[in-house]
Tab-separated table of C-alpha atoms in Angstrom:
chain	number	residue	atom	x	y	z
A	1	MET	CA	11.061	-28.418	-26.482
A	2	THR	CA	9.013	-31.217	-28.103
A	3	ALA	CA	5.239	-31.401	-27.820
A	4	THR	CA	5.606	-34.525	-25.672
A	5	ALA	CA	8.010	-32.807	-23.299
A	6	ALA	CA	5.769	-29.751	-23.071
A	7	ALA	CA	2.786	-31.940	-22.238
A	8	ALA	CA	4.787	-33.727	-19.560
A	9	ASP	CA	5.855	-30.399	-18.033
A	10	SER	CA	2.247	-29.243	-18.020
A	11	ALA	CA	1.082	-32.428	-16.324
A	12	ASN	CA	3.722	-31.982	-13.606
A	13	GLY	CA	3.225	-28.256	-13.233
A	14	HIS	CA	1.614	-28.613	-9.820
A	15	ILE	CA	4.921	-30.106	-8.640
A	16	THR	CA	7.554	-28.197	-10.605
A	17	GLY	CA	5.909	-24.849	-11.354
A	18	TYR	CA	6.305	-22.977	-14.661
A	19	GLY	CA	9.742	-22.348	-16.125
A	20	SER	CA	13.108	-22.963	-14.513
A	21	LYS	CA	13.711	-22.151	-10.855
A	22	GLY	CA	15.978	-19.264	-11.820
A	23	TYR	CA	13.451	-17.770	-14.218
A	24	ARG	CA	10.631	-18.114	-11.681
A	25	SER	CA	12.793	-16.222	-9.219
A	26	TYR	CA	13.448	-13.499	-11.797
A	27	VAL	CA	9.729	-13.087	-12.462
A	28	LEU	CA	8.981	-12.945	-8.739
A	29	ILE	CA	11.697	-10.333	-8.206
A	30	ALA	CA	10.380	-8.312	-11.162
A	31	LEU	CA	6.822	-8.390	-9.809
A	32	THR	CA	8.054	-7.486	-6.340
A	33	LEU	CA	9.973	-4.542	-7.809
A	34	ILE	CA	6.845	-3.350	-9.574
A	35	TYR	CA	4.795	-3.713	-6.386
A	36	THR	CA	7.545	-1.777	-4.606
A	37	LEU	CA	7.269	1.045	-7.155
A	38	ASN	CA	3.502	0.881	-6.725
A	39	PHE	CA	3.824	1.653	-3.033
A	40	ILE	CA	6.599	4.198	-3.439
A	41	ASP	CA	4.395	6.216	-5.758
A	42	ARG	CA	1.320	5.610	-3.605
A	43	THR	CA	2.831	6.487	-0.222
A	44	VAL	CA	5.512	9.075	-0.984
A	45	ILE	CA	2.803	11.709	-0.632
A	46	THR	CA	2.576	10.843	3.072
A	47	VAL	CA	6.308	11.487	3.538
A	48	VAL	CA	5.922	15.088	2.412
A	49	ALA	CA	2.495	15.478	4.028
A	50	GLN	CA	3.236	18.451	6.248
A	51	PRO	CA	4.903	20.551	3.497
A	52	ILE	CA	1.892	19.955	1.231
A	53	ILE	CA	-0.497	20.778	4.080
A	54	ASN	CA	1.416	24.010	4.613
A	55	THR	CA	1.586	24.894	0.881
A	56	PHE	CA	-2.160	24.582	0.326
A	57	SER	CA	-3.224	25.536	3.910
A	58	LEU	CA	-5.098	22.269	4.468
A	59	SER	CA	-6.825	21.050	7.607
A	60	ASP	CA	-6.253	17.463	8.758
A	61	ALA	CA	-9.736	16.590	7.537
A	62	GLN	CA	-8.877	17.931	4.048
A	63	TRP	CA	-5.612	16.000	4.068
A	64	GLY	CA	-7.502	12.848	5.027
A	65	LEU	CA	-9.835	13.471	2.089
A	66	LEU	CA	-6.913	13.890	-0.321
A	67	THR	CA	-5.243	10.646	0.747
A	68	GLY	CA	-8.463	8.681	1.249
A	69	PRO	CA	-11.850	8.446	-0.521
A	70	PRO	CA	-11.115	9.710	-4.081
A	71	PHE	CA	-8.028	7.514	-4.450
A	72	ALA	CA	-9.814	4.530	-2.949
A	73	LEU	CA	-12.973	4.969	-5.010
A	74	PHE	CA	-11.207	5.040	-8.377
A	75	TYR	CA	-8.792	2.294	-7.315
A	76	ALA	CA	-11.812	0.154	-6.499
A	77	ILE	CA	-13.866	1.091	-9.558
A	78	MET	CA	-11.057	0.330	-11.999
A	79	GLY	CA	-9.781	-2.761	-10.178
A	80	ILE	CA	-12.594	-5.112	-11.204
A	81	PRO	CA	-12.715	-4.388	-14.969
A	82	ILE	CA	-8.908	-4.525	-15.166
A	83	ALA	CA	-8.908	-7.825	-13.258
A	84	MET	CA	-11.580	-9.252	-15.574
A	85	TRP	CA	-9.424	-8.158	-18.490
A	86	ALA	CA	-6.448	-9.863	-16.823
A	87	ASP	CA	-8.420	-13.107	-16.402
A	88	ARG	CA	-8.945	-13.142	-20.175
A	89	SER	CA	-5.898	-11.415	-21.701
A	90	ASN	CA	-2.124	-11.068	-21.458
A	91	ARG	CA	-1.395	-10.137	-17.855
A	92	VAL	CA	2.207	-9.086	-18.505
A	93	LYS	CA	1.159	-6.396	-20.994
A	94	ILE	CA	-1.619	-5.179	-18.709
A	95	ILE	CA	0.771	-4.739	-15.779
A	96	ALA	CA	3.334	-2.901	-17.954
A	97	LEU	CA	0.689	-0.479	-19.269
A	98	CYS	CA	-0.617	0.243	-15.779
A	99	VAL	CA	2.897	0.936	-14.457
A	100	VAL	CA	3.379	3.578	-17.171
A	101	ILE	CA	0.056	5.231	-16.304
A	102	TRP	CA	0.649	5.524	-12.560
A	103	SER	CA	4.257	6.640	-13.056
A	104	LEU	CA	3.221	9.511	-15.314
A	105	MET	CA	0.473	10.549	-12.916
A	106	THR	CA	2.982	10.580	-10.055
A	107	VAL	CA	5.173	12.964	-12.042
A	108	PHE	CA	2.159	15.201	-12.676
A	109	CYS	CA	1.476	15.370	-8.911
A	110	GLY	CA	4.665	17.369	-8.613
A	111	LEU	CA	3.297	19.876	-11.126
A	112	ALA	CA	-0.036	20.421	-9.352
A	113	ALA	CA	-0.875	24.113	-9.012
A	114	SER	CA	-3.690	23.635	-6.512
A	115	PHE	CA	-5.313	21.207	-4.098
A	116	LEU	CA	-7.847	20.287	-6.814
A	117	TRP	CA	-5.200	19.433	-9.423
A	118	LEU	CA	-3.260	17.370	-6.894
A	119	LEU	CA	-6.480	15.481	-6.174
A	120	VAL	CA	-7.044	14.848	-9.917
A	121	PHE	CA	-3.524	13.492	-10.429
A	122	ARG	CA	-3.803	11.275	-7.350
A	123	ILE	CA	-6.918	9.773	-8.925
A	124	GLY	CA	-4.793	9.072	-12.008
A	125	VAL	CA	-2.271	7.249	-9.829
A	126	ALA	CA	-5.120	5.172	-8.383
A	127	ILE	CA	-6.402	4.172	-11.826
A	128	GLY	CA	-2.959	2.939	-12.883
A	129	GLU	CA	-2.217	1.128	-9.636
A	130	ALA	CA	-5.535	-0.724	-9.787
A	131	GLY	CA	-3.995	-2.882	-12.523
A	132	CYS	CA	-1.055	-4.198	-10.517
A	133	THR	CA	-1.965	-6.654	-7.781
A	134	PRO	CA	-4.783	-8.805	-9.258
A	135	PRO	CA	-2.895	-9.861	-12.418
A	136	ALA	CA	0.389	-10.114	-10.484
A	137	ASN	CA	-1.097	-12.580	-7.991
A	138	SER	CA	-2.645	-14.515	-10.844
A	139	ILE	CA	0.755	-14.771	-12.575
A	140	ILE	CA	2.477	-15.925	-9.376
A	141	THR	CA	-0.039	-18.736	-8.869
A	142	ASP	CA	0.698	-19.949	-12.413
A	143	TYR	CA	4.478	-19.827	-11.942
A	144	TYR	CA	4.573	-21.416	-8.467
A	145	PRO	CA	3.024	-24.726	-7.331
A	146	PRO	CA	0.675	-24.699	-4.304
A	147	LYS	CA	3.357	-25.824	-1.832
A	148	SER	CA	5.518	-22.762	-2.613
A	149	ARG	CA	2.892	-20.048	-3.023
A	150	ALA	CA	2.654	-18.802	0.559
A	151	ASN	CA	6.325	-17.912	0.584
A	152	ALA	CA	6.294	-16.530	-2.982
A	153	ILE	CA	3.266	-14.340	-2.307
A	154	GLY	CA	4.809	-13.324	1.017
A	155	ILE	CA	7.916	-12.143	-0.850
A	156	TYR	CA	5.778	-10.294	-3.409
A	157	SER	CA	3.811	-8.687	-0.584
A	158	MET	CA	7.046	-7.287	0.810
A	159	GLY	CA	6.742	-4.718	-1.980
A	160	VAL	CA	4.335	-2.850	0.298
A	161	THR	CA	6.848	-2.389	3.071
A	162	ILE	CA	9.974	-2.173	0.895
A	163	GLY	CA	8.159	0.533	-1.047
A	164	GLY	CA	7.465	2.223	2.249
A	165	VAL	CA	11.170	2.137	3.148
A	166	LEU	CA	12.275	3.578	-0.180
A	167	ALA	CA	9.522	6.200	-0.156
A	168	GLN	CA	10.794	7.360	3.212
A	169	LEU	CA	14.457	7.321	2.141
A	170	PHE	CA	14.014	9.044	-1.203
A	171	GLY	CA	11.155	11.265	-0.111
A	172	GLY	CA	12.904	12.427	3.030
A	173	GLN	CA	16.164	13.191	1.264
A	174	LEU	CA	14.636	14.807	-1.805
A	175	ALA	CA	12.161	16.919	0.173
A	176	SER	CA	15.079	18.852	1.609
A	177	LEU	CA	16.352	19.716	-1.876
A	178	LYS	CA	16.220	23.333	-2.929
A	179	GLY	CA	14.861	24.165	-6.348
A	180	GLU	CA	18.018	26.068	-7.247
A	181	THR	CA	20.143	22.982	-6.443
A	182	PHE	CA	18.080	20.727	-8.678
A	183	GLY	CA	18.086	23.331	-11.436
A	184	GLY	CA	21.866	23.477	-11.193
A	185	TRP	CA	22.074	19.711	-11.676
A	186	MET	CA	19.883	19.909	-14.769
A	187	ASN	CA	22.119	22.604	-16.222
A	188	ALA	CA	25.262	20.610	-15.383
A	189	ILE	CA	24.091	17.582	-17.382
A	190	GLY	CA	22.859	19.672	-20.299
A	191	LEU	CA	19.104	19.314	-19.780
A	192	GLU	CA	18.334	22.952	-19.069
A	193	PHE	CA	16.566	23.236	-22.450
A	194	LEU	CA	13.755	21.043	-21.061
A	195	PHE	CA	12.954	23.576	-18.347
A	196	THR	CA	13.073	26.891	-20.155
A	197	GLY	CA	11.259	29.558	-18.158
A	198	VAL	CA	11.261	27.626	-14.846
A	199	ASN	CA	12.140	29.759	-11.836
A	200	TRP	CA	13.885	27.126	-9.733
A	201	ALA	CA	13.909	29.400	-6.683
A	202	GLU	CA	10.123	28.957	-6.445
A	203	VAL	CA	10.125	25.151	-6.843
A	204	GLU	CA	9.433	23.418	-3.512
A	205	GLY	CA	11.221	20.243	-2.496
A	206	TRP	CA	8.047	18.160	-2.244
A	207	ARG	CA	7.335	18.784	-5.938
A	208	LEU	CA	10.733	17.406	-6.921
A	209	VAL	CA	9.996	14.267	-4.909
A	210	PHE	CA	7.058	13.296	-7.129
A	211	VAL	CA	8.917	13.941	-10.362
A	212	ILE	CA	12.045	12.020	-9.401
A	213	VAL	CA	10.300	8.937	-7.970
A	214	GLY	CA	7.790	8.739	-10.827
A	215	VAL	CA	10.141	8.612	-13.815
A	216	PRO	CA	11.899	5.223	-13.165
A	217	GLY	CA	8.630	3.304	-13.417
A	218	ILE	CA	8.422	3.923	-17.148
A	219	LEU	CA	11.762	2.178	-17.745
A	220	VAL	CA	10.865	-0.712	-15.427
A	221	ALA	CA	7.586	-1.246	-17.304
A	222	LEU	CA	9.436	-1.539	-20.619
A	223	ILE	CA	11.950	-4.073	-19.255
A	224	PHE	CA	9.151	-6.127	-17.674
A	225	TRP	CA	7.163	-6.214	-20.916
A	226	LEU	CA	10.215	-7.358	-22.908
A	227	THR	CA	11.550	-10.013	-20.512
A	228	VAL	CA	8.623	-11.718	-18.740
A	229	ARG	CA	6.644	-14.520	-20.384
A	230	GLU	CA	2.901	-14.892	-19.925
A	231	PRO	CA	2.373	-18.324	-18.256
A	232	PRO	CA	-0.447	-20.713	-19.210
A	233	ARG	CA	-3.368	-20.323	-16.823
A	234	GLY	CA	-3.562	-23.016	-14.193
A	235	PHE	CA	-0.190	-24.469	-15.241
A	236	SER	CA	0.971	-24.995	-11.650
A	237	ASP	CA	-2.317	-26.414	-10.368
A	238	PRO	CA	-3.503	-30.036	-10.464
A	239	LYS	CA	-5.167	-30.538	-13.811
A	240	SER	CA	-8.954	-30.526	-14.074
A	241	ALA	CA	-11.547	-30.190	-16.757
A	242	ILE	CA	-12.560	-26.653	-15.866
A	243	PRO	CA	-12.105	-23.934	-18.528
A	244	ASP	CA	-9.276	-21.447	-18.075
A	245	LYS	CA	-11.385	-18.288	-18.287
A	246	ALA	CA	-14.302	-17.010	-16.243
A	247	GLY	CA	-16.516	-13.966	-16.466
A	248	PHE	CA	-17.141	-11.744	-13.465
A	249	PHE	CA	-20.433	-13.358	-12.490
A	250	GLU	CA	-18.967	-16.855	-12.810
A	251	ALA	CA	-16.067	-15.854	-10.575
A	252	PHE	CA	-18.415	-14.125	-8.124
A	253	LYS	CA	-20.549	-17.253	-7.952
A	254	GLU	CA	-17.426	-19.218	-7.057
A	255	PHE	CA	-15.991	-17.032	-4.282
A	256	GLY	CA	-19.226	-15.387	-3.170
A	257	ARG	CA	-20.573	-18.579	-1.603
A	258	LYS	CA	-17.470	-19.058	0.552
A	259	PRO	CA	-17.602	-17.398	3.997
A	260	THR	CA	-13.807	-17.310	4.151
A	261	PHE	CA	-13.668	-14.771	1.346
A	262	TRP	CA	-15.932	-12.317	3.157
A	263	THR	CA	-14.410	-12.636	6.624
A	264	LEU	CA	-10.890	-12.461	5.185
A	265	SER	CA	-11.763	-9.386	3.104
A	266	LEU	CA	-13.317	-7.591	6.068
A	267	GLY	CA	-10.341	-8.460	8.255
A	268	ALA	CA	-7.911	-7.098	5.678
A	269	ALA	CA	-10.129	-4.052	5.154
A	270	PHE	CA	-10.030	-3.074	8.820
A	271	VAL	CA	-6.272	-3.630	8.918
A	272	ALA	CA	-5.992	-1.275	5.947
A	273	PHE	CA	-8.360	1.159	7.668
A	274	VAL	CA	-5.861	1.463	10.502
A	275	GLY	CA	-2.746	1.164	8.345
A	276	TYR	CA	-3.659	3.869	5.843
A	277	GLY	CA	-4.917	6.109	8.608
A	278	LEU	CA	-1.612	5.830	10.466
A	279	ILE	CA	0.722	6.130	7.471
A	280	SER	CA	-1.119	9.197	6.178
A	281	PHE	CA	-0.325	11.027	9.417
A	282	GLN	CA	2.910	9.324	10.518
A	283	ALA	CA	5.209	12.142	9.361
A	284	PRO	CA	2.943	14.923	10.678
A	285	PHE	CA	2.753	13.093	14.040
A	286	LEU	CA	6.537	12.926	14.336
A	287	MET	CA	6.903	16.566	13.292
A	288	ARG	CA	4.158	17.975	15.509
A	289	VAL	CA	4.516	15.838	18.642
A	290	HIS	CA	8.276	15.287	18.674
A	291	GLY	CA	9.463	18.311	16.719
A	292	VAL	CA	11.550	16.590	14.044
A	293	SER	CA	12.053	17.848	10.472
A	294	VAL	CA	10.691	16.240	7.296
A	295	ALA	CA	14.051	14.631	6.533
A	296	GLU	CA	14.553	13.416	10.115
A	297	ALA	CA	11.048	11.968	10.276
A	298	ALA	CA	11.629	10.038	7.067
A	299	MET	CA	15.264	8.986	7.413
A	300	ASN	CA	15.561	8.307	11.145
A	301	TYR	CA	12.102	6.914	11.849
A	302	GLY	CA	9.946	6.376	8.759
A	303	ALA	CA	12.484	4.307	6.817
A	304	PRO	CA	13.525	2.038	9.740
A	305	LEU	CA	9.893	1.439	10.658
A	306	ALA	CA	9.052	0.540	7.064
A	307	ALA	CA	12.034	-1.837	7.029
A	308	VAL	CA	10.892	-3.715	10.128
A	309	ALA	CA	7.391	-3.831	8.624
A	310	ALA	CA	8.938	-5.549	5.588
A	311	PHE	CA	10.480	-8.059	7.971
A	312	GLY	CA	7.048	-8.585	9.530
A	313	THR	CA	5.565	-9.296	6.096
A	314	PHE	CA	8.286	-11.825	5.303
A	315	ALA	CA	8.012	-13.405	8.759
A	316	GLY	CA	4.261	-13.815	8.363
A	317	GLY	CA	4.651	-15.696	5.066
A	318	PHE	CA	7.584	-17.746	6.360
A	319	LEU	CA	5.813	-18.773	9.559
A	320	SER	CA	2.637	-19.642	7.663
A	321	GLU	CA	4.542	-21.970	5.344
A	322	LYS	CA	6.507	-23.631	8.165
A	323	LEU	CA	3.524	-24.074	10.481
A	324	SER	CA	0.961	-25.106	7.862
A	325	PRO	CA	1.717	-28.871	8.048
A	326	ARG	CA	0.798	-28.811	11.742
A	327	PHE	CA	-1.780	-25.992	11.630
A	328	PRO	CA	-3.473	-26.062	8.187
A	329	SER	CA	-5.404	-22.825	8.839
A	330	VAL	CA	-2.444	-20.844	10.168
A	331	ALA	CA	-2.414	-18.431	7.203
A	332	ALA	CA	-5.853	-17.222	8.247
A	333	TRP	CA	-5.452	-16.935	12.045
A	334	LEU	CA	-1.820	-15.841	12.381
A	335	PRO	CA	-2.621	-12.235	11.305
A	336	GLY	CA	-5.215	-12.011	14.081
A	337	VAL	CA	-2.606	-12.903	16.696
A	338	GLY	CA	-0.254	-10.272	15.297
A	339	LEU	CA	-2.906	-7.570	15.407
A	340	LEU	CA	-3.714	-8.254	19.059
A	341	ILE	CA	-0.022	-7.753	19.838
A	342	ALA	CA	0.120	-4.584	17.743
A	343	ILE	CA	-2.705	-2.752	19.558
A	344	PRO	CA	-0.984	-2.134	22.931
A	345	ALA	CA	2.374	-1.586	21.220
A	346	TYR	CA	0.992	1.153	18.967
A	347	VAL	CA	-0.966	2.814	21.759
A	348	GLY	CA	2.147	2.849	23.935
A	349	ALA	CA	4.165	4.345	21.079
A	350	PHE	CA	1.732	7.200	20.499
A	351	LEU	CA	1.441	8.022	24.195
A	352	SER	CA	5.159	7.692	24.994
A	353	PRO	CA	6.750	10.843	26.436
A	354	THR	CA	10.054	10.260	24.620
A	355	LEU	CA	10.775	9.583	20.964
A	356	THR	CA	13.190	6.752	21.782
A	357	MET	CA	10.561	4.834	23.744
A	358	ALA	CA	7.958	5.542	21.060
A	359	PHE	CA	10.251	4.254	18.312
A	360	TRP	CA	10.973	0.869	19.917
A	361	LEU	CA	7.335	0.251	20.739
A	362	TRP	CA	6.528	1.225	17.154
A	363	VAL	CA	9.039	-1.375	15.920
A	364	ILE	CA	7.224	-4.156	17.809
A	365	ALA	CA	3.869	-2.929	16.549
A	366	ALA	CA	4.982	-2.741	12.913
A	367	ILE	CA	6.358	-6.301	12.855
A	368	ALA	CA	3.162	-7.705	14.382
A	369	HIS	CA	0.924	-5.520	12.204
A	370	TYR	CA	2.369	-6.378	8.782
A	371	ALA	CA	2.458	-10.150	9.267
A	372	TYR	CA	-1.013	-10.108	7.688
A	373	LEU	CA	-0.076	-9.033	4.155
A	374	GLY	CA	0.918	-12.341	2.607
A	375	ALA	CA	-2.043	-14.085	4.204
A	376	GLN	CA	-4.666	-12.016	2.433
A	377	TYR	CA	-3.371	-13.165	-0.963
A	378	THR	CA	-2.440	-16.713	0.023
A	379	VAL	CA	-5.899	-17.418	1.432
A	380	SER	CA	-7.918	-15.575	-1.228
A	381	THR	CA	-6.197	-17.325	-4.160
A	382	SER	CA	-6.394	-20.775	-2.561
A	383	ILE	CA	-10.174	-20.792	-2.164
A	384	VAL	CA	-10.944	-20.367	-5.897
A	385	SER	CA	-9.926	-22.040	-9.159
A	386	PRO	CA	-7.156	-20.606	-11.378
A	387	ARG	CA	-9.651	-19.068	-13.804
A	388	SER	CA	-11.096	-16.778	-11.099
A	389	ARG	CA	-8.088	-15.676	-9.083
A	390	ALA	CA	-7.454	-12.205	-10.534
A	391	THR	CA	-11.124	-11.300	-10.253
A	392	THR	CA	-11.298	-12.682	-6.702
A	393	VAL	CA	-8.296	-10.625	-5.615
A	394	SER	CA	-9.731	-7.528	-7.303
A	395	VAL	CA	-13.031	-7.806	-5.420
A	396	MET	CA	-11.148	-8.321	-2.170
A	397	LEU	CA	-9.053	-5.233	-2.966
A	398	LEU	CA	-12.220	-3.286	-3.749
A	399	ILE	CA	-13.529	-4.040	-0.255
A	400	ILE	CA	-10.135	-3.252	1.273
A	401	SER	CA	-9.828	-0.036	-0.712
A	402	LEU	CA	-13.291	1.316	0.046
A	403	ILE	CA	-13.134	0.597	3.778
A	404	GLY	CA	-9.392	0.874	4.350
A	405	ASN	CA	-7.948	3.477	2.032
A	406	GLY	CA	-11.316	5.132	1.516
A	407	ILE	CA	-12.330	5.716	5.107
A	408	GLY	CA	-9.148	5.213	7.186
A	409	PRO	CA	-7.229	8.432	6.376
A	410	LEU	CA	-10.432	10.471	6.374
A	411	PHE	CA	-11.430	9.062	9.783
A	412	THR	CA	-8.013	9.789	11.277
A	413	GLY	CA	-7.994	13.296	9.809
A	414	MET	CA	-11.525	14.126	10.930
A	415	MET	CA	-10.883	12.779	14.414
A	416	SER	CA	-7.676	14.827	14.599
A	417	SER	CA	-9.549	17.990	13.655
A	418	ALA	CA	-12.340	17.136	16.109
A	419	PHE	CA	-9.969	16.402	19.006
A	420	MET	CA	-8.029	19.574	18.277
A	421	GLY	CA	-11.267	21.553	18.163
A	422	GLY	CA	-12.282	20.145	21.533
A	423	ILE	CA	-8.946	21.063	23.096
A	424	VAL	CA	-9.112	24.577	21.639
A	425	LYS	CA	-12.667	25.074	22.859
A	426	LYS	CA	-11.812	23.835	26.345
A	427	ALA	CA	-8.919	26.323	26.508
A	428	GLY	CA	-11.096	29.176	25.226
A	429	LEU	CA	-8.930	29.792	22.151
A	430	GLU	CA	-11.641	29.749	19.462
A	431	GLU	CA	-10.975	33.315	18.340
A	432	ALA	CA	-7.223	32.773	17.953
A	433	PHE	CA	-7.860	29.413	16.258
A	434	ALA	CA	-9.888	31.118	13.499
A	435	THR	CA	-6.680	32.637	12.070
A	436	PHE	CA	-4.320	29.834	13.111
A	437	ASN	CA	-1.576	29.006	10.573
A	438	PRO	CA	-0.152	25.558	11.512
A	439	GLY	CA	2.810	26.052	9.205
A	440	LEU	CA	4.244	28.494	11.734
A	441	CYS	CA	4.458	25.877	14.503
A	442	ALA	CA	7.775	24.605	13.152
A	443	GLY	CA	10.376	27.258	13.956
A	444	ARG	CA	8.187	30.362	13.653
A	445	ILE	CA	5.848	29.910	16.598
A	446	ALA	CA	6.568	33.436	17.868
A	447	GLU	CA	4.646	34.826	14.873
A	448	LEU	CA	1.476	33.249	16.297
A	449	GLY	CA	1.574	35.510	19.351
A	450	GLU	CA	0.995	34.586	22.963
A	451	THR	CA	-1.566	31.901	22.082
A	452	GLY	CA	0.869	30.204	19.685
A	453	PRO	CA	2.247	27.571	22.078
A	454	ALA	CA	-1.222	26.507	23.214
A	455	LEU	CA	-2.527	26.292	19.642
A	456	CYS	CA	0.477	24.292	18.429
A	457	SER	CA	0.131	21.972	21.431
A	458	ALA	CA	-3.534	21.382	20.556
A	459	TYR	CA	-2.511	20.783	16.930
A	460	ALA	CA	-0.168	17.999	18.081
A	461	GLU	CA	-2.359	16.547	20.828
A	462	GLY	CA	-5.413	16.276	18.595
A	463	LEU	CA	-3.456	14.119	16.155
A	464	ARG	CA	-1.992	11.999	18.969
A	465	GLN	CA	-5.471	11.174	20.311
A	466	SER	CA	-6.725	10.431	16.804
A	467	MET	CA	-3.891	7.949	16.160
A	468	VAL	CA	-4.740	6.085	19.378
A	469	ALA	CA	-8.433	5.928	18.473
A	470	THR	CA	-7.631	4.612	14.995
A	471	VAL	CA	-5.465	1.723	16.266
A	472	LEU	CA	-8.330	0.268	18.322
A	473	PHE	CA	-9.999	-0.910	15.107
A	474	PHE	CA	-7.378	-3.659	14.913
A	475	GLY	CA	-9.562	-5.532	17.402
A	476	ILE	CA	-12.349	-5.796	14.814
A	477	ALA	CA	-9.855	-6.926	12.159
A	478	ALA	CA	-8.473	-9.676	14.415
A	479	LEU	CA	-11.975	-11.021	15.029
A	480	PHE	CA	-12.610	-11.372	11.287
A	481	TYR	CA	-9.330	-13.233	10.764
A	482	PHE	CA	-10.240	-15.733	13.488
A	483	LEU	CA	-13.616	-16.221	11.830
A	484	ALA	CA	-11.899	-16.810	8.471
A	485	ALA	CA	-9.729	-19.508	10.053
A	486	ARG	CA	-12.822	-21.442	11.116
A	487	THR	CA	-13.991	-21.947	7.506
A	488	TYR	CA	-10.700	-21.834	5.582
A	489	GLN	CA	-10.105	-25.578	5.223
A	490	LYS	CA	-13.679	-26.239	4.179
A	491	ASP	CA	-13.552	-23.502	1.522
A	492	ARG	CA	-10.186	-24.394	-0.066
A	493	TRP	CA	-10.387	-25.189	-3.769
A	494	SER	CA	-9.398	-28.517	-5.249
A	495	PRO	CA	-9.950	-29.936	-8.777
A	496	ALA	CA	-12.689	-32.155	-7.390
A	497	THR	CA	-14.819	-29.215	-6.179
């Protein structure tokens, strides 16, 4: 390409985008795949929650701690420096490196010998995953012109729910594997020399899940690094005289003075508060309240629900793009409408007496709930200049992580333990509860003695009440989205601002 042609392409970037249409689509698919792996590795732990709880004899409050604050804190701490690095350096290489880190840490989770080591490796996953979304969103905004970004970011955001589907499918199937079966496969393909001294009879299925889902990320990272080009910053935006790089304080000065950023971030944070709280205890809820197995919970319910959530994510982005000519602020207020629909649907699902009724109400709730995902990136990247987008997204994710992932699972777990404690106390079962082993509720309840049924019922009912209490926070999230819609148009960035 001649220098003149390149200059012409750059000048028209806000109309055409960067690269050919086919290559843009490849990059978007590659980023969506990486985001999918991000959420497989992040959420697969929730699929095998109950087996891990049983292995390490954890309370719901301890499980909420494992899936909440430590992961969220390190995800948030590392997100900003990595995003600042991404605003100044090669984003493709940064993403590839981070994929390798979180994939290896996921594998190590399967090798954890104690609750503490599992916690340490989960922190490692958080550090790697902190380097995914900010640079990815920044790359997408440079490949796609403004008119196409809502849909492109909506497709990228589907990685959350597609990852949830695949985590359920793979996690549910693999969790039922026996160690001896997996060891036999390794011997059959000639890899037994890698596992000398391993007693496969003692290897639990949940450990195999982490190892098997973690390894593919390393290969994907290599392919991404070799095939994706780093786009010029701001290529697909109307040209202006602003520099293409900004430090943290410059970026903060830009987005910090815009009310939309703060109301949007708080709205997304409270959605995440509910979402992470629910997903952390979804499998245990199905197992305790409705008596299904790990595989059944994942395959028959978890995977379909994640799939309809993916549809909700796509629908949210699609509707925002189609309605935006008539309703310019639709990307900001549409999530609020969805959340108000999701509240009664979720509550009905958790209180339903039958699993069939619960499932269909859950389907409605999931579609309405996940319509918000594309909006949080579409709105946050459109209110700042190209030089500040990765940092802006990282700060938004810090807020989301600390409130949502940091507090949500812990809140749900603590409330579950508290509700269960109240039920036990009311029934006068405190003495029996002191030696209660929840792992016996599934198929071995007779070993708990005459108080077993009452204790297992309290174990299930406490979690049910906690799930209902958690969902009510969607009301706060919806309010913040409606507030964001009021200032969105005023805060949108243009070259003249």
